[in-house]
JSON list of C-alpha atoms in Angstrom, two decimals:
[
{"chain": "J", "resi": 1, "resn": "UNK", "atom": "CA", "xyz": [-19.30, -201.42, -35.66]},
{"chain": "J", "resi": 2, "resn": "UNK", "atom": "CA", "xyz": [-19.02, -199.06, -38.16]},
{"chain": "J", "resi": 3, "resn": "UNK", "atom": "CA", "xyz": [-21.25, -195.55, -38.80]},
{"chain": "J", "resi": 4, "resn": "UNK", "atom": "CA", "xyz": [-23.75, -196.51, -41.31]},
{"chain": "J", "resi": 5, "resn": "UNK", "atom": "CA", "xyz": [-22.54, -193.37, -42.88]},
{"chain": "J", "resi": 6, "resn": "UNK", "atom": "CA", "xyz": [-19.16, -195.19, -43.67]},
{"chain": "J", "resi": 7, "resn": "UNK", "atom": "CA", "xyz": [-20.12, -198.13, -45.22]},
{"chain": "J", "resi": 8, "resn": "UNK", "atom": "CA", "xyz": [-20.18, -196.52, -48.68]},
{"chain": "J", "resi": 9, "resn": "UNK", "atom": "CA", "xyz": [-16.48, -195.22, -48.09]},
{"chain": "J", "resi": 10, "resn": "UNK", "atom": "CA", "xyz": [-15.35, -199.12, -47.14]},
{"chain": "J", "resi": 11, "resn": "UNK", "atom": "CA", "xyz": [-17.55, -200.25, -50.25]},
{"chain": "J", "resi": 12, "resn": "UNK", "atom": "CA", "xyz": [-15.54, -197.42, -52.43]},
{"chain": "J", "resi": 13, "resn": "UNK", "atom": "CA", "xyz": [-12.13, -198.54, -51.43]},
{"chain": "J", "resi": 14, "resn": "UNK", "atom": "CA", "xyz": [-12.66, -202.30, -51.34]},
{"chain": "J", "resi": 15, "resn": "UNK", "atom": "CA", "xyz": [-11.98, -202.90, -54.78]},
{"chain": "J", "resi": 16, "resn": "UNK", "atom": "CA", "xyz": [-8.33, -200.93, -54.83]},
{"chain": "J", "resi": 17, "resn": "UNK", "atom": "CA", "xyz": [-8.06, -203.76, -51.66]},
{"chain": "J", "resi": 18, "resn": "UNK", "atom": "CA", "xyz": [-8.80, -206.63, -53.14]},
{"chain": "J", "resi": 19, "resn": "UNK", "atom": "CA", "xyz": [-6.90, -205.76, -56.56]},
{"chain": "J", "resi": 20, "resn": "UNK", "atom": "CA", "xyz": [-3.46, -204.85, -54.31]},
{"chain": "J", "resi": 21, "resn": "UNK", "atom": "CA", "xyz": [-4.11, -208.49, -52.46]},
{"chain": "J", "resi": 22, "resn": "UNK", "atom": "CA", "xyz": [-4.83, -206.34, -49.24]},
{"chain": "J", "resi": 23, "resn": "UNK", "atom": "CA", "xyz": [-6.74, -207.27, -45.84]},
{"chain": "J", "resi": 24, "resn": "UNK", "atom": "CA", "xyz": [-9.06, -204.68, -44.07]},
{"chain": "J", "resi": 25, "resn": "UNK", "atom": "CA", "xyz": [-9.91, -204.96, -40.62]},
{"chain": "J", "resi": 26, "resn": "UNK", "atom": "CA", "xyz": [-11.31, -202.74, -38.01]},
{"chain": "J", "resi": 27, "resn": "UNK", "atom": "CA", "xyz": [-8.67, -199.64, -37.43]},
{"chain": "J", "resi": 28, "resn": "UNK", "atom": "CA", "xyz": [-8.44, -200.60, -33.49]},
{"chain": "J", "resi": 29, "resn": "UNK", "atom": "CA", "xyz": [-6.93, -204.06, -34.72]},
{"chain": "J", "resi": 30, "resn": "UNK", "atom": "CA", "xyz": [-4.18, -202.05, -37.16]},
{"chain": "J", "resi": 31, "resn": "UNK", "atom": "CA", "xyz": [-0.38, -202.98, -36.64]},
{"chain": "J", "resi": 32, "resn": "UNK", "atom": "CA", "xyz": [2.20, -200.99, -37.06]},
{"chain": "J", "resi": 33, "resn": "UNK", "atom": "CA", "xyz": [2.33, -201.36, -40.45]},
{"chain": "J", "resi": 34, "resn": "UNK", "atom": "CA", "xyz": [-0.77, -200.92, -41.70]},
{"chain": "J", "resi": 35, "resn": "UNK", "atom": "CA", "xyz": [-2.77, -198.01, -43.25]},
{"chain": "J", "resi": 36, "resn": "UNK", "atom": "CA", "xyz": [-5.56, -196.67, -41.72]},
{"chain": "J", "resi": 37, "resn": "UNK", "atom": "CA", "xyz": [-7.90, -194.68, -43.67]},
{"chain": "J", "resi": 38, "resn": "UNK", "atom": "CA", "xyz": [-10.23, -191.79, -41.99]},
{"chain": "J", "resi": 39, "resn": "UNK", "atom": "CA", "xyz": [-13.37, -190.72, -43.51]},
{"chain": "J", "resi": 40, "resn": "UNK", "atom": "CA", "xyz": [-14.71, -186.96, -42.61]},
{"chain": "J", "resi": 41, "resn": "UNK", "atom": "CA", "xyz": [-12.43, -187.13, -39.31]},
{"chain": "J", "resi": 42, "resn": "UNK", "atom": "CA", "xyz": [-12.77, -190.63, -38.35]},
{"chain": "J", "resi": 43, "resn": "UNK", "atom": "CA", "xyz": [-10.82, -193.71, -38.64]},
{"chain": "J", "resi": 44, "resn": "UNK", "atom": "CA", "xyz": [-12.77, -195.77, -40.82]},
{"chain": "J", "resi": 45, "resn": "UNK", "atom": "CA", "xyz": [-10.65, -199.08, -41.75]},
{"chain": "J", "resi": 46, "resn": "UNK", "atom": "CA", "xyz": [-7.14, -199.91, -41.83]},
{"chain": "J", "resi": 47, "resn": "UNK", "atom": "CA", "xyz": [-6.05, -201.84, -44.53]},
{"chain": "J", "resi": 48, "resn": "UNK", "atom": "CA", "xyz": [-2.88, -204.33, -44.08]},
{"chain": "J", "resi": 49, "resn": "UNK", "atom": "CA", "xyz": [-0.74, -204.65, -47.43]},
{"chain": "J", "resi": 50, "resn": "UNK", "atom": "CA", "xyz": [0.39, -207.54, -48.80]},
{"chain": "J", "resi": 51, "resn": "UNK", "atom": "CA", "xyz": [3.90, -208.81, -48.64]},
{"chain": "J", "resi": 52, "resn": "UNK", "atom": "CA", "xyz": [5.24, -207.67, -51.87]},
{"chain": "J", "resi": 53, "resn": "UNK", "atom": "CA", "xyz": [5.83, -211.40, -53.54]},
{"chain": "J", "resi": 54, "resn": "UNK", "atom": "CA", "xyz": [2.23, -211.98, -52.47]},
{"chain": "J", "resi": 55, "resn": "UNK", "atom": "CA", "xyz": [1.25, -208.71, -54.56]},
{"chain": "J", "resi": 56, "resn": "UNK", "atom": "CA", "xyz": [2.95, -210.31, -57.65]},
{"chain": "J", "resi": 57, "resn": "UNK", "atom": "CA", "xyz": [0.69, -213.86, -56.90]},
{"chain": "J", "resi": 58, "resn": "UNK", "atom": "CA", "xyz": [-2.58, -211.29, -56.47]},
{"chain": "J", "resi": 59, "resn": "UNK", "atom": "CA", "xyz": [-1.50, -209.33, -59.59]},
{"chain": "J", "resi": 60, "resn": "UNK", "atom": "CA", "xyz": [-1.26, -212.73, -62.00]},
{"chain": "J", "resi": 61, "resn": "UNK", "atom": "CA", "xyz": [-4.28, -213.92, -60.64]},
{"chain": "J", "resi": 62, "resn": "UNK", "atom": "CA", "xyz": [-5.84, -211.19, -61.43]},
{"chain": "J", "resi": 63, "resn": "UNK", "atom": "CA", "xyz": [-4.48, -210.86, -65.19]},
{"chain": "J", "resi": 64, "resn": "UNK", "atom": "CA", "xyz": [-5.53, -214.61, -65.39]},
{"chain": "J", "resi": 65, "resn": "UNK", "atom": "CA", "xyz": [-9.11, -213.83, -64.55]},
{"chain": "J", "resi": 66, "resn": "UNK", "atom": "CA", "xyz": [-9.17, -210.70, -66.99]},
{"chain": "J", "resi": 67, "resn": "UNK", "atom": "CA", "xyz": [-7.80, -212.75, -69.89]},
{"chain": "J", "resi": 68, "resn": "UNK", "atom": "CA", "xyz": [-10.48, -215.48, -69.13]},
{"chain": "J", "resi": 69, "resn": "UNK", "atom": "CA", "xyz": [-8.32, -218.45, -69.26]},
{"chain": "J", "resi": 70, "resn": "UNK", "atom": "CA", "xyz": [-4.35, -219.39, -67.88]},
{"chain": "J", "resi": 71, "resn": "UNK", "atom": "CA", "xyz": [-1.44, -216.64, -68.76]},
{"chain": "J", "resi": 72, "resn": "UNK", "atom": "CA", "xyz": [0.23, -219.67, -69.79]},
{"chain": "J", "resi": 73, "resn": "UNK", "atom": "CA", "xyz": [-2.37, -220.34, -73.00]},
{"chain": "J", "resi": 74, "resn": "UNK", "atom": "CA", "xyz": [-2.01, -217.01, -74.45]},
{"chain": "J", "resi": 75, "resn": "UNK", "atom": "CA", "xyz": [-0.36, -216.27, -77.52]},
{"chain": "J", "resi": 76, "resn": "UNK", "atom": "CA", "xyz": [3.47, -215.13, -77.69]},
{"chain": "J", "resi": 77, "resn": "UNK", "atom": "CA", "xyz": [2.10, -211.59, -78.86]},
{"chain": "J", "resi": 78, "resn": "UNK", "atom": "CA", "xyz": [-0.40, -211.35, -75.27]},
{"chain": "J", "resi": 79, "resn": "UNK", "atom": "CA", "xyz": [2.45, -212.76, -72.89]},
{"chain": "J", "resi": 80, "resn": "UNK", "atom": "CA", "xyz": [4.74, -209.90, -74.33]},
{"chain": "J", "resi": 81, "resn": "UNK", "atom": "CA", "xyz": [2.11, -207.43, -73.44]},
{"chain": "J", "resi": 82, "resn": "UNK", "atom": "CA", "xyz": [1.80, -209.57, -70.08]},
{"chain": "J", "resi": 83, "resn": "UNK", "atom": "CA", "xyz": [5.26, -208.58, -69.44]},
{"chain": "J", "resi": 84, "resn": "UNK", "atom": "CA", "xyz": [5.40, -205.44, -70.46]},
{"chain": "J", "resi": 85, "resn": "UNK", "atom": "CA", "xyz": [2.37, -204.66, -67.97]},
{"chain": "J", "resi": 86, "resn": "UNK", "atom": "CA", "xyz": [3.87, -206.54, -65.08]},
{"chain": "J", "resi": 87, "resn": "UNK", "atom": "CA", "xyz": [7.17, -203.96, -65.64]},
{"chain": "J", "resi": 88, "resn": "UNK", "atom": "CA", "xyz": [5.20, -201.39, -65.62]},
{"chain": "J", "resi": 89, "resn": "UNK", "atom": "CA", "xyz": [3.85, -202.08, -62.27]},
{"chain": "J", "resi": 90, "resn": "UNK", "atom": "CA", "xyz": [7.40, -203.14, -60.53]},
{"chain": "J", "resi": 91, "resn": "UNK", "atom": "CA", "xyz": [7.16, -207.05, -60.80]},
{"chain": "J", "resi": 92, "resn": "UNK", "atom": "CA", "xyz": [10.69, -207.67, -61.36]},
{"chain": "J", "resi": 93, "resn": "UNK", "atom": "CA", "xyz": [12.17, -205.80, -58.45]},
{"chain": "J", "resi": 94, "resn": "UNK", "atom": "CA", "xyz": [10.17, -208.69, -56.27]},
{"chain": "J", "resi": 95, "resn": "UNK", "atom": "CA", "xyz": [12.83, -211.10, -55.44]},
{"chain": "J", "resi": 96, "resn": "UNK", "atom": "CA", "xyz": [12.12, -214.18, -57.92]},
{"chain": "J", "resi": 97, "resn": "UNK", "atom": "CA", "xyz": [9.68, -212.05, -59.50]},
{"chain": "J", "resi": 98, "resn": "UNK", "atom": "CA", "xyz": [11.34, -213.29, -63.22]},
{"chain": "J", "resi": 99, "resn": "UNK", "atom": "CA", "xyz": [10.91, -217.01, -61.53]},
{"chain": "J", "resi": 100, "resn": "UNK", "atom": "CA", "xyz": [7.03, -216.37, -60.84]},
{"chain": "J", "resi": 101, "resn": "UNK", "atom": "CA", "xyz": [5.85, -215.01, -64.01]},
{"chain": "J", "resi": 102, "resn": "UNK", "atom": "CA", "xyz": [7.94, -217.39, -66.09]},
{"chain": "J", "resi": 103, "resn": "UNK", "atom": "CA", "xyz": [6.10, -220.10, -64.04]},
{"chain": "J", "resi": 104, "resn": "UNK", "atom": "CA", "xyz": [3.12, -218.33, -64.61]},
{"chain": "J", "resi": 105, "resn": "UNK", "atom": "CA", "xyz": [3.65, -217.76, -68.34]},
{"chain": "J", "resi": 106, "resn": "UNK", "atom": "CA", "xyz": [4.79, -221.15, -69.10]},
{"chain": "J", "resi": 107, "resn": "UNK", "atom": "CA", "xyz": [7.75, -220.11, -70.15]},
{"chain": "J", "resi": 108, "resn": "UNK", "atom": "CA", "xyz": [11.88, -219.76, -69.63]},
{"chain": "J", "resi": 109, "resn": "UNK", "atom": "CA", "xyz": [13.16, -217.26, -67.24]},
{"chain": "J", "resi": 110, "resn": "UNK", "atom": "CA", "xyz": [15.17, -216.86, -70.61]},
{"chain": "J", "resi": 111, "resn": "UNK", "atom": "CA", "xyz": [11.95, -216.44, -72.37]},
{"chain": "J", "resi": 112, "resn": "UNK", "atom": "CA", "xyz": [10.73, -213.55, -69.82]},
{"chain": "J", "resi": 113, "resn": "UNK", "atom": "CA", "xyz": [14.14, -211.60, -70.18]},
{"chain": "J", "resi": 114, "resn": "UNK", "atom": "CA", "xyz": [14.27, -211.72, -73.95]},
{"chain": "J", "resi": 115, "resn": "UNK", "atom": "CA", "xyz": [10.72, -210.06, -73.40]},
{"chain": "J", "resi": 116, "resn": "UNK", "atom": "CA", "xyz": [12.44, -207.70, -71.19]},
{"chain": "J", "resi": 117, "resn": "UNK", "atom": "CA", "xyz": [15.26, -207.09, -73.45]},
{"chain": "J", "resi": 118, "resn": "UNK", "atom": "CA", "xyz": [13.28, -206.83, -76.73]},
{"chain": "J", "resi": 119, "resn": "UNK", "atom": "CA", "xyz": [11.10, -204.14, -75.25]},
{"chain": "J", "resi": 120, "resn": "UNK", "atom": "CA", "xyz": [14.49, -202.17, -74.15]},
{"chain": "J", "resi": 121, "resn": "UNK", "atom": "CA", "xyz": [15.86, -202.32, -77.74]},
{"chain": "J", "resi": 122, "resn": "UNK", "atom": "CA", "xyz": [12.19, -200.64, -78.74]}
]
């Protein structure tokens, strides 16, 4: 169990978790590949990272439940910006990442690299 005196340290870094599609556990159960955070000397938490084509699923959810309603019924203006925010963040180095938010968009893989391409011509 966890030093009361912790809690607000796994309550602070939850949210940055959840948003990156992350798992914590207890940092005695942490693989090799997971991050385990310390708080004033002791491990607190170690957090295991998504795979990154599960980030991409986490990161359109997430846009979906910001914009209140599917990517796919936004306006052509608000899936540009939708695109130009999932570049930002690295979405189409995932493999199939174009594949995913086309799909997610309701739109052409076509569609999603004339966004691409109209924002390079900027």
């Amino acid at each position: 169990m966890t030093d009361p005196g912790q809690e607000p340290f796994i309550a602070a870094v939850k949210p940055l978790v959840d948003a990156i599609g992350g798992e914590m556990l207890p940092p005695d159960g942490a693989g090799q590949d997971d991050v385990v955070l310390a708080w004033e000397g002791a491990d607190v938490v170690a957090v295991r990272l998504p795979q990154l084509a599960d980030s991409l699923d986490h990161i359109l959810a997430a846009m979906e439940r910001r914009q209140g309603r599917p990517l796919a019924d936004l306006d052509r203006r608000a899936k540009q910006e939708v695109v130009r925010t999932l570049e930002a963040r690295g979405a189409f180095s995932v493999r199939h990442g174009v594949e995913t938010v086309a799909s997610a968009l309701g739109v052409s893989r076509f569609t999603v690299y004339n966004y691409l391409n109209r924002e390079k011509d900027a």
